Amino acid sequence: MDLPVDEWKSYLLQKWASLPKSIQVTISTAETLSDIFLHSSSLLQPEDELFLRRLSKSYLVGKDSDAPFFYREQGNKKFQEKDYTAAAVLYSKGVSHSRPNTEDMSLCYANRSAALFHLGQYETCLKDITRAQTHGYPERLQPKIMLRKAECLVALGRLQEASQTIGDLERNFTPTPTPADVPPQTLQRNLHHLKMKVQEKENLTETFPATLAKTLEDVALRGENEQLSSASSSVSLCIDPLKGRYLVATKDILPGELLVKEDAFVSVLNPGELPPPHHGLDSQWDTRVTNGDLYCHRCLKHTLATVPCDGCSYAKYCSQECLQQAWELYHRTECPLGGLLLTLGVFCHIALRLTLVVGFEDVRKIVKKLCVKISNKDICLPESNNQVRTLNWGRGETEKNGSRVGTPIPGCDANGKYGRNYNAVFNLLPHTENHRPEHKFLCAVCASVLCRQLEAASSQAIPTGVNSSQLTAAVTPELCPDVTIWGVAMLRHMLQLQCNAQAITTIQHTGCKGSIVTDSRQVRLATGIFPVISLLNHSCSPNTSVSFTSTVATIRASQRIGKGQEILHCYGPHKSRMGVTERQQKLRSQYFFDCTCPACQTEAHRMTAGPRWKAFCCNSCRAPMQGDGVLRCGNRSCAESVVSRDDLVSRLQDLQQQVGVAQKLLRDGELERAVQLLSGCQRDAESFLWAEHAMVGEIADGLAQACAALGDWQKSATHLQKSLRVVEVRHGPSSVEMGHELFKLAQIFFNGFAVPEALSTIQKAEEVLSLHCGPWDDEIQELQKMKSCLLDLPPTLVRS
Ligand SMILES: [Zn+2]
Ligand SMILES: [Zn+2]
Ligand SMILES: [Zn+2]
Ligand SMILES: [Zn+2]
């Protein structure tokens, strides 16, 4: 997903392998990124581009005029099955293939408005009705959507507008001519019915509470940081020769305190895991749902009512505003390159978007400025091994300027402030010397392909972020000779992203059919670049926690951080998810460093024991098993014979598979069968897994969900408490995982009317979750609703 698709990757690696040794050496030993770029770029042949073009064509990114009808039919099927969410998504796919101002487009919008109406999304429904009307909704069908509009307005309490709509409808449609799809009697009856509703509501003297606007405004940062934008005054930016740049606490920080709140400099929605559909008669159009169908491609807001780009079928937005902004900033260049960008991967896409958003002029200025400053060795040189040199650059800069007020920290502006700007992004380390030569070649060729596309496209439209008011500006004459600068900048960004890309995640709530208790899972939504967050160093057991709202990341202290302590963030390999060997290997290969965090140091000492959540236990005495290839019971007096690790591992794999089957049954609502299977798994697990093994927790969690769906709250709570213990051992008592688990337990107690237990669990869940997320987090909001509901209960209902 981040890197190009496998076919293109292996094509280029083969090309690399077949290069004469001398050329390989030239590229491997090239001193600067521009040398790497120029050498690699000169090797790109027309047949390579042809191959790439063929690959790109397998993505259906254009508009297909036959698709809207197909998707509308598919949507109607789901609508009849009352699966309104699925129907809405299919209508959206229909919309994205329709041309503006066509009946196709208006019908897809109108049908989607019906699905949204049934989902209770009245505001969005109204928007779709307007969209249907502006794109030429047929006159004969008007009464249908006007009735729906009136219904929405009534539901929203906007009674005056509702009456007006009803009035319009009566004047224009009731006498003659007869509207085709709504027989006159039905229309009359519906109108009458609606008018009654309006009257009823008008008689209620109470005004309707305006729907609680969910502001994205979070608690503010504690004081503005003068040196570091997007950060609180509780932290400060430091630099040292060994560590590079890092953040420390300037005062004692309490758990839950907001430390950084930063909007992504650039982000690209991840297209999802789905491979492109193969050419063939069976899969003409794709009905699969990906993140690309559910989230705005610009602001990442979740929506069922996307608005598509006029030029392609893949870019979709939450609103006309997002569409317009995306178009002006980058999409007018990206639009015709959809298939190519999907083939080249997210890193390439971000690299391109960075240069588009910043604008060619500014990219050129920064590249030139930094390359000139360091005389013949440009900024694109390896730099991470020697942080001292990084420091010197800065000093040189200030000396040359003849003043000492300048800053020694790379990425800062003339006033010494580090912020969310291209200078800071450009200064993130690309670790050029650590990447394998064939990888650099691959990235350079991809950047070169993009450059050629841009050159070709520049004869029609030129992408600049700055003067983008006219949709088609002319080519600036100096663009062509300077295209190398563009390529070098993109190459630098692609190399930087391996260490600096930040996954933007969201929590998706899922639940088995019929269950009120929801489960949550973290999904990766997009990849972004955050220059301030990139300053944080890694720990496998960090003291902060990151969460996202739209494209804004917030970093909170997840524990007390003393004055002077470093603020640490986890790059992915967390001690609760991987053992020390796996973490170290991952950090070395992706981030090029050896982790010496306290977790790594202590774990390395007792490596043989391994974490408890992965441990096997003795079948007869339940003591932990010890050893490497051959395991024996840790209890010396136990007579149990030895077992091979491989046997236990394969038993665990079988169990995992069984649990997977049970989880599928659970999702399909086959509750009794799921319980039966899970109970069997539980017995099996207890015979060879440690009581706090992750698998034991997973099974208990499944049982808890099934029991909840069956209405047996007590049993459900017992199972969930078991799962809770496993989560606590693995992730720690105040981890976000623990918060999600407590949230589930609170839901179970709440639904089972166990008021004291529910209240105390709600309190605990709130405490843990607020360490990681802001007050507008869905789960925290839900907990507060549950609490006020319980506190309002009449005492007679309370079972104690
Ligand atoms: Zn948006
Ligand atoms: Zn487009
Ligand atoms: Zn570590
Ligand atoms: Zn034993």
Short mmCIF file of C-alpha atoms in Angstrom, two decimals, residues 161-541:
data_model
loop_
_atom_site.label_atom_id
_atom_site.label_comp_id
_atom_site.label_asym_id
_atom_site.label_seq_id
_atom_site.Cartn_x
_atom_site.Cartn_y
_atom_site.Cartn_z
CA GLU A 161 -40.15 25.33 6.03
CA ALA A 162 -42.09 22.07 6.13
CA SER A 163 -45.40 23.92 5.70
CA GLN A 164 -43.92 25.89 2.87
CA THR A 165 -42.76 22.74 1.09
CA ILE A 166 -46.17 21.18 1.57
CA GLY A 167 -47.76 24.33 0.18
CA ASP A 168 -45.51 24.26 -2.90
CA LEU A 169 -46.34 20.64 -3.42
CA GLU A 170 -50.11 21.27 -3.23
CA ARG A 171 -49.98 24.23 -5.59
CA ASN A 172 -47.81 22.58 -8.19
CA PHE A 173 -48.71 18.95 -8.22
CA THR A 174 -52.01 17.94 -6.70
CA PRO A 175 -54.69 18.87 -9.26
CA THR A 176 -53.29 17.86 -12.66
CA PRO A 177 -51.18 16.53 -14.29
CA THR A 178 -50.94 13.21 -12.54
CA PRO A 179 -47.41 12.51 -11.44
CA ALA A 180 -46.38 9.14 -12.76
CA ASP A 181 -44.90 7.53 -9.72
CA VAL A 182 -47.15 8.83 -6.99
CA PRO A 183 -50.85 8.21 -7.66
CA PRO A 184 -52.91 11.32 -6.78
CA GLN A 185 -54.81 9.68 -3.92
CA THR A 186 -51.56 8.56 -2.29
CA LEU A 187 -50.11 12.01 -2.65
CA GLN A 188 -53.21 13.57 -1.11
CA ARG A 189 -53.13 11.12 1.74
CA ASN A 190 -49.45 11.70 2.38
CA LEU A 191 -49.89 15.44 2.32
CA HIS A 192 -52.78 15.25 4.72
CA HIS A 193 -50.76 13.01 7.00
CA LEU A 194 -47.82 15.40 6.92
CA LYS A 195 -49.97 18.43 7.67
CA MET A 196 -51.35 16.64 10.72
CA LYS A 197 -47.80 15.98 11.86
CA VAL A 198 -46.85 19.62 11.48
CA GLN A 199 -49.92 20.67 13.48
CA GLU A 200 -49.19 18.17 16.21
CA LYS A 201 -45.69 19.46 16.55
CA GLU A 202 -46.74 23.08 16.44
CA ASN A 203 -49.08 22.41 19.35
CA LEU A 204 -46.16 21.36 21.46
CA THR A 205 -45.20 24.65 23.03
CA GLU A 206 -41.74 23.38 23.80
CA THR A 207 -39.17 24.34 21.25
CA PHE A 208 -37.01 21.60 19.89
CA PRO A 209 -33.54 21.44 21.30
CA ALA A 210 -31.13 22.16 18.51
CA THR A 211 -29.14 19.05 17.73
CA LEU A 212 -26.04 19.13 19.82
CA ALA A 213 -23.40 20.37 17.47
CA LYS A 214 -20.40 18.17 18.00
CA THR A 215 -17.67 20.71 17.89
CA LEU A 216 -14.25 19.47 17.02
CA GLU A 217 -12.91 22.08 19.38
CA ASP A 218 -11.00 20.13 21.95
CA VAL A 219 -9.58 21.35 25.21
CA ALA A 220 -7.00 23.90 24.24
CA LEU A 221 -3.29 23.37 24.52
CA ARG A 222 -1.91 24.56 27.84
CA GLY A 223 -0.52 27.86 26.67
CA GLU A 224 0.80 28.49 23.20
CA ASN A 225 4.35 27.34 22.66
CA GLU A 226 6.39 30.17 21.22
CA GLN A 227 9.15 28.00 19.84
CA LEU A 228 7.06 25.15 18.52
CA SER A 229 3.74 25.58 16.76
CA SER A 230 0.98 23.04 17.49
CA ALA A 231 2.59 22.17 20.84
CA SER A 232 1.78 23.16 24.42
CA SER A 233 4.08 25.27 26.53
CA SER A 234 4.74 22.19 28.68
CA VAL A 235 7.22 20.89 26.12
CA SER A 236 10.30 22.24 24.47
CA LEU A 237 12.42 21.34 21.46
CA CYS A 238 15.99 20.24 22.07
CA ILE A 239 18.77 18.87 19.96
CA ASP A 240 21.80 16.81 20.77
CA PRO A 241 24.43 15.13 18.61
CA LEU A 242 23.36 11.59 19.46
CA LYS A 243 19.62 11.83 19.59
CA GLY A 244 18.99 14.54 17.03
CA ARG A 245 15.92 16.65 17.70
CA TYR A 246 13.58 15.64 20.50
CA LEU A 247 10.98 17.04 22.91
CA VAL A 248 11.25 17.31 26.70
CA ALA A 249 8.83 18.30 29.43
CA THR A 250 9.45 21.83 30.74
CA LYS A 251 7.27 21.18 33.79
CA ASP A 252 5.61 18.23 35.49
CA ILE A 253 2.93 16.87 33.21
CA LEU A 254 -0.14 15.07 34.45
CA PRO A 255 -1.63 12.02 32.72
CA GLY A 256 -4.15 13.05 30.06
CA GLU A 257 -2.63 16.47 29.39
CA LEU A 258 -2.73 17.56 25.78
CA LEU A 259 0.82 18.08 24.50
CA VAL A 260 0.61 18.36 20.74
CA LYS A 261 -2.33 19.08 18.50
CA GLU A 262 -1.24 19.15 14.89
CA ASP A 263 -3.07 19.11 11.59
CA ALA A 264 -1.42 16.92 8.97
CA PHE A 265 0.74 18.93 6.61
CA VAL A 266 -0.45 16.56 3.91
CA SER A 267 -2.40 13.34 4.13
CA VAL A 268 -3.48 10.74 1.61
CA LEU A 269 -6.36 8.36 2.19
CA ASN A 270 -5.22 4.75 2.07
CA PRO A 271 -7.02 3.04 -0.77
CA GLY A 272 -7.68 -0.06 1.35
CA GLU A 273 -6.47 -3.60 1.12
CA LEU A 274 -8.46 -4.61 -1.93
CA PRO A 275 -6.55 -5.69 -5.02
CA PRO A 276 -7.75 -4.23 -8.31
CA PRO A 277 -10.54 -6.35 -9.75
CA HIS A 278 -9.33 -8.55 -12.58
CA HIS A 279 -10.50 -7.96 -16.07
CA GLY A 280 -13.22 -10.36 -16.94
CA LEU A 281 -16.92 -10.56 -17.43
CA ASP A 282 -17.68 -11.54 -13.84
CA SER A 283 -16.44 -8.37 -12.18
CA GLN A 284 -17.32 -5.50 -14.45
CA TRP A 285 -17.91 -3.09 -11.59
CA ASP A 286 -16.76 -3.37 -8.05
CA THR A 287 -19.40 -3.53 -5.32
CA ARG A 288 -16.88 -3.96 -2.51
CA VAL A 289 -16.77 -1.20 0.08
CA THR A 290 -13.47 0.38 1.07
CA ASN A 291 -12.44 3.35 3.19
CA GLY A 292 -12.38 5.30 -0.06
CA ASP A 293 -16.18 5.01 -0.19
CA LEU A 294 -16.80 6.05 3.40
CA TYR A 295 -14.37 8.85 4.20
CA CYS A 296 -13.76 12.26 2.65
CA HIS A 297 -10.60 12.12 0.56
CA ARG A 298 -9.56 15.52 1.84
CA CYS A 299 -10.62 15.92 5.49
CA LEU A 300 -11.15 12.19 6.28
CA LYS A 301 -14.59 12.82 7.77
CA HIS A 302 -16.82 9.76 7.78
CA THR A 303 -19.83 10.13 5.51
CA LEU A 304 -22.34 8.04 3.62
CA ALA A 305 -23.13 10.93 1.32
CA THR A 306 -19.99 11.55 -0.68
CA VAL A 307 -19.74 14.09 -3.49
CA PRO A 308 -17.54 12.89 -6.36
CA CYS A 309 -14.98 14.73 -8.44
CA ASP A 310 -16.43 15.77 -11.80
CA GLY A 311 -13.47 14.30 -13.62
CA CYS A 312 -12.92 10.87 -12.06
CA SER A 313 -14.77 8.19 -10.15
CA TYR A 314 -12.29 7.59 -7.33
CA ALA A 315 -11.94 10.95 -5.54
CA LYS A 316 -14.91 11.56 -3.24
CA TYR A 317 -15.51 14.24 -0.66
CA CYS A 318 -17.78 15.02 2.27
CA SER A 319 -18.87 18.34 0.80
CA GLN A 320 -18.60 20.71 -2.11
CA GLU A 321 -16.13 22.80 -0.06
CA CYS A 322 -13.73 19.90 0.42
CA LEU A 323 -14.05 19.04 -3.26
CA GLN A 324 -13.23 22.61 -4.27
CA GLN A 325 -10.29 22.93 -1.91
CA ALA A 326 -8.82 19.59 -2.92
CA TRP A 327 -9.22 20.53 -6.57
CA GLU A 328 -7.44 23.82 -6.20
CA LEU A 329 -4.66 22.52 -4.00
CA TYR A 330 -3.76 19.28 -5.74
CA HIS A 331 -6.49 17.27 -7.31
CA ARG A 332 -6.60 19.09 -10.64
CA THR A 333 -3.15 17.67 -11.26
CA GLU A 334 -3.80 14.33 -9.62
CA CYS A 335 -7.20 13.74 -11.23
CA PRO A 336 -5.98 12.23 -14.51
CA LEU A 337 -3.25 10.27 -12.69
CA GLY A 338 -5.56 8.15 -10.48
CA GLY A 339 -4.56 4.72 -11.77
CA LEU A 340 -0.88 5.63 -11.83
CA LEU A 341 -0.94 6.89 -8.24
CA LEU A 342 -2.68 3.73 -7.02
CA THR A 343 -0.01 1.67 -8.79
CA LEU A 344 2.89 3.70 -7.40
CA GLY A 345 1.61 3.56 -3.81
CA VAL A 346 0.82 5.97 -1.02
CA PHE A 347 4.38 7.21 -0.38
CA CYS A 348 4.73 8.31 -3.97
CA HIS A 349 1.32 9.93 -3.81
CA ILE A 350 2.24 11.89 -0.67
CA ALA A 351 5.54 12.96 -2.22
CA LEU A 352 3.70 14.35 -5.23
CA ARG A 353 1.00 15.99 -3.15
CA LEU A 354 3.56 17.69 -0.91
CA THR A 355 5.13 19.40 -3.90
CA LEU A 356 1.73 20.33 -5.33
CA VAL A 357 0.40 21.78 -2.10
CA VAL A 358 3.55 23.78 -1.50
CA GLY A 359 3.78 24.90 -5.10
CA PHE A 360 6.67 24.54 -7.44
CA GLU A 361 8.14 27.96 -6.71
CA ASP A 362 8.43 27.33 -2.98
CA VAL A 363 9.82 23.84 -3.46
CA ARG A 364 12.46 25.28 -5.76
CA LYS A 365 13.34 28.04 -3.30
CA ILE A 366 13.86 25.64 -0.41
CA VAL A 367 15.80 23.09 -2.44
CA LYS A 368 18.00 25.83 -3.94
CA LYS A 369 18.52 27.62 -0.67
CA LEU A 370 19.56 24.54 1.25
CA CYS A 371 21.67 23.15 -1.56
CA VAL A 372 23.55 26.40 -2.11
CA LYS A 373 24.23 26.91 1.59
CA ILE A 374 26.10 23.67 1.89
CA SER A 375 28.25 24.49 -1.11
CA ASN A 376 28.96 21.46 -3.25
CA LYS A 377 27.38 18.98 -0.85
CA ASP A 378 23.68 19.44 -1.08
CA ILE A 379 21.06 18.90 1.59
CA CYS A 380 20.16 15.67 -0.08
CA LEU A 381 23.28 14.09 1.34
CA PRO A 382 23.21 11.49 4.05
CA GLU A 383 22.95 13.27 7.35
CA SER A 384 21.49 11.15 10.08
CA ASN A 385 24.68 9.36 11.05
CA ASN A 386 26.24 12.59 11.92
CA GLN A 387 23.92 14.86 13.78
CA VAL A 388 26.81 17.16 14.60
CA ARG A 389 26.99 18.08 10.98
CA THR A 390 23.30 18.89 11.05
CA LEU A 391 24.08 21.28 13.86
CA ASN A 392 26.91 22.84 11.93
CA TRP A 393 24.73 23.57 8.95
CA GLY A 394 22.59 25.69 11.13
CA ARG A 395 25.51 27.51 12.69
CA GLY A 396 27.04 28.11 9.28
CA GLU A 397 23.78 29.61 8.26
CA THR A 398 23.75 32.11 11.07
CA GLU A 399 27.38 33.04 10.65
CA LYS A 400 26.93 33.67 6.95
CA ASN A 401 24.00 35.86 7.74
CA GLY A 402 26.30 37.81 9.96
CA SER A 403 24.03 37.51 12.97
CA ARG A 404 23.88 35.15 15.92
CA VAL A 405 20.16 35.33 16.52
CA GLY A 406 19.58 32.51 14.03
CA THR A 407 18.72 29.06 15.18
CA PRO A 408 20.93 26.02 15.41
CA ILE A 409 17.98 23.66 15.00
CA PRO A 410 17.26 22.49 11.44
CA GLY A 411 13.74 23.12 10.21
CA CYS A 412 13.26 26.28 12.25
CA ASP A 413 12.54 29.59 10.58
CA ALA A 414 14.61 32.77 10.90
CA ASN A 415 12.96 33.53 14.24
CA GLY A 416 13.88 30.14 15.62
CA LYS A 417 10.35 28.86 15.46
CA TYR A 418 9.64 25.33 14.32
CA GLY A 419 6.27 24.79 12.76
CA ARG A 420 3.95 23.26 10.33
CA ASN A 421 5.63 24.42 7.15
CA TYR A 422 7.53 23.07 4.17
CA ASN A 423 10.89 24.05 5.59
CA ALA A 424 10.25 21.77 8.56
CA VAL A 425 8.99 18.97 6.32
CA PHE A 426 11.97 19.25 4.02
CA ASN A 427 14.32 18.98 6.98
CA LEU A 428 12.96 15.65 8.18
CA LEU A 429 15.69 13.05 7.78
CA PRO A 430 15.61 10.89 4.64
CA HIS A 431 18.33 8.52 5.98
CA THR A 432 19.65 8.26 2.44
CA GLU A 433 22.72 6.24 3.38
CA ASN A 434 20.69 3.59 5.18
CA HIS A 435 18.37 2.66 2.34
CA ARG A 436 19.39 -0.20 0.08
CA PRO A 437 20.63 1.00 -3.34
CA GLU A 438 17.89 -0.87 -5.21
CA HIS A 439 15.29 0.83 -3.03
CA LYS A 440 16.72 4.24 -3.85
CA PHE A 441 16.69 3.28 -7.52
CA LEU A 442 13.04 2.21 -7.25
CA CYS A 443 12.00 5.46 -5.57
CA ALA A 444 13.98 7.55 -8.03
CA VAL A 445 12.40 5.85 -11.03
CA CYS A 446 8.91 6.37 -9.57
CA ALA A 447 9.66 10.06 -8.98
CA SER A 448 10.97 10.29 -12.50
CA VAL A 449 7.79 8.76 -13.93
CA LEU A 450 5.77 11.38 -12.08
CA CYS A 451 7.99 14.16 -13.38
CA ARG A 452 7.47 13.04 -16.96
CA GLN A 453 3.71 12.92 -16.39
CA LEU A 454 3.79 16.42 -14.97
CA GLU A 455 5.87 17.69 -17.85
CA ALA A 456 3.46 16.16 -20.31
CA ALA A 457 0.47 17.53 -18.45
CA SER A 458 2.03 20.96 -18.03
CA SER A 459 1.18 21.78 -21.62
CA GLN A 460 -2.47 21.78 -20.56
CA ALA A 461 -2.48 22.79 -16.92
CA ILE A 462 0.24 23.59 -14.49
CA PRO A 463 0.01 22.57 -10.89
CA THR A 464 0.92 25.33 -8.51
CA GLY A 465 -0.38 25.56 -5.02
CA VAL A 466 -0.05 29.30 -4.85
CA ASN A 467 -1.75 30.86 -7.81
CA SER A 468 -4.46 28.33 -8.21
CA SER A 469 -7.43 30.58 -8.71
CA GLN A 470 -7.69 29.82 -12.40
CA LEU A 471 -8.22 26.18 -13.05
CA THR A 472 -5.91 26.14 -16.05
CA ALA A 473 -2.95 28.41 -15.71
CA ALA A 474 -0.21 28.56 -18.29
CA VAL A 475 3.12 26.80 -17.98
CA THR A 476 5.83 28.92 -16.47
CA PRO A 477 8.84 28.82 -18.80
CA GLU A 478 11.38 27.83 -16.16
CA LEU A 479 9.41 24.73 -15.18
CA CYS A 480 10.98 22.42 -17.72
CA PRO A 481 14.69 22.93 -17.06
CA ASP A 482 13.98 22.75 -13.34
CA VAL A 483 11.99 19.58 -13.39
CA THR A 484 14.94 17.78 -11.80
CA ILE A 485 14.47 19.83 -8.66
CA TRP A 486 10.93 18.60 -8.51
CA GLY A 487 12.08 15.01 -8.93
CA VAL A 488 14.77 15.37 -6.28
CA ALA A 489 12.29 16.84 -3.83
CA MET A 490 9.88 13.96 -4.44
CA LEU A 491 12.66 11.40 -4.07
CA ARG A 492 13.69 12.98 -0.79
CA HIS A 493 10.09 12.83 0.46
CA MET A 494 9.71 9.19 -0.52
CA LEU A 495 12.82 8.27 1.43
CA GLN A 496 11.75 10.42 4.41
CA LEU A 497 8.36 8.76 4.58
CA GLN A 498 9.72 5.36 5.57
CA CYS A 499 10.68 6.83 8.94
CA ASN A 500 8.38 9.83 9.16
CA ALA A 501 5.02 8.72 7.80
CA GLN A 502 2.34 8.70 10.46
CA ALA A 503 -0.59 6.31 10.14
CA ILE A 504 -3.87 8.15 10.72
CA THR A 505 -6.20 5.72 12.41
CA THR A 506 -9.77 5.67 13.50
CA ILE A 507 -11.78 3.48 15.80
CA GLN A 508 -14.48 1.58 13.96
CA HIS A 509 -17.29 0.18 16.06
CA THR A 510 -18.56 -3.22 15.16
CA GLY A 511 -20.91 -5.57 16.86
CA CYS A 512 -22.46 -8.92 16.12
CA LYS A 513 -25.98 -8.92 14.74
CA GLY A 514 -28.57 -8.20 17.39
CA SER A 515 -26.07 -7.15 20.03
CA ILE A 516 -26.19 -3.81 21.76
CA VAL A 517 -22.65 -4.24 22.94
CA THR A 518 -20.22 -2.92 20.41
CA ASP A 519 -16.69 -3.92 19.81
CA SER A 520 -14.11 -1.49 18.56
CA ARG A 521 -11.14 -1.93 16.36
CA GLN A 522 -8.49 0.41 15.16
CA VAL A 523 -8.27 0.82 11.40
CA ARG A 524 -5.72 2.65 9.35
CA LEU A 525 -7.42 5.39 7.40
CA ALA A 526 -4.71 7.45 5.85
CA THR A 527 -1.03 8.23 5.89
CA GLY A 528 0.07 11.71 6.79
CA ILE A 529 3.08 13.83 7.45
CA PHE A 530 3.23 15.77 10.74
CA PRO A 531 6.48 17.72 11.12
CA VAL A 532 6.00 18.39 14.84
CA ILE A 533 5.03 14.84 15.80
CA SER A 534 7.99 13.63 13.74
CA LEU A 535 10.24 15.26 16.33
CA LEU A 536 9.24 12.68 18.94
CA ASN A 537 11.56 9.77 19.51
CA HIS A 538 10.41 6.21 19.89
CA SER A 539 9.88 4.03 22.92
CA CYS A 540 8.36 0.56 22.98
CA SER A 541 6.65 1.65 26.16
#
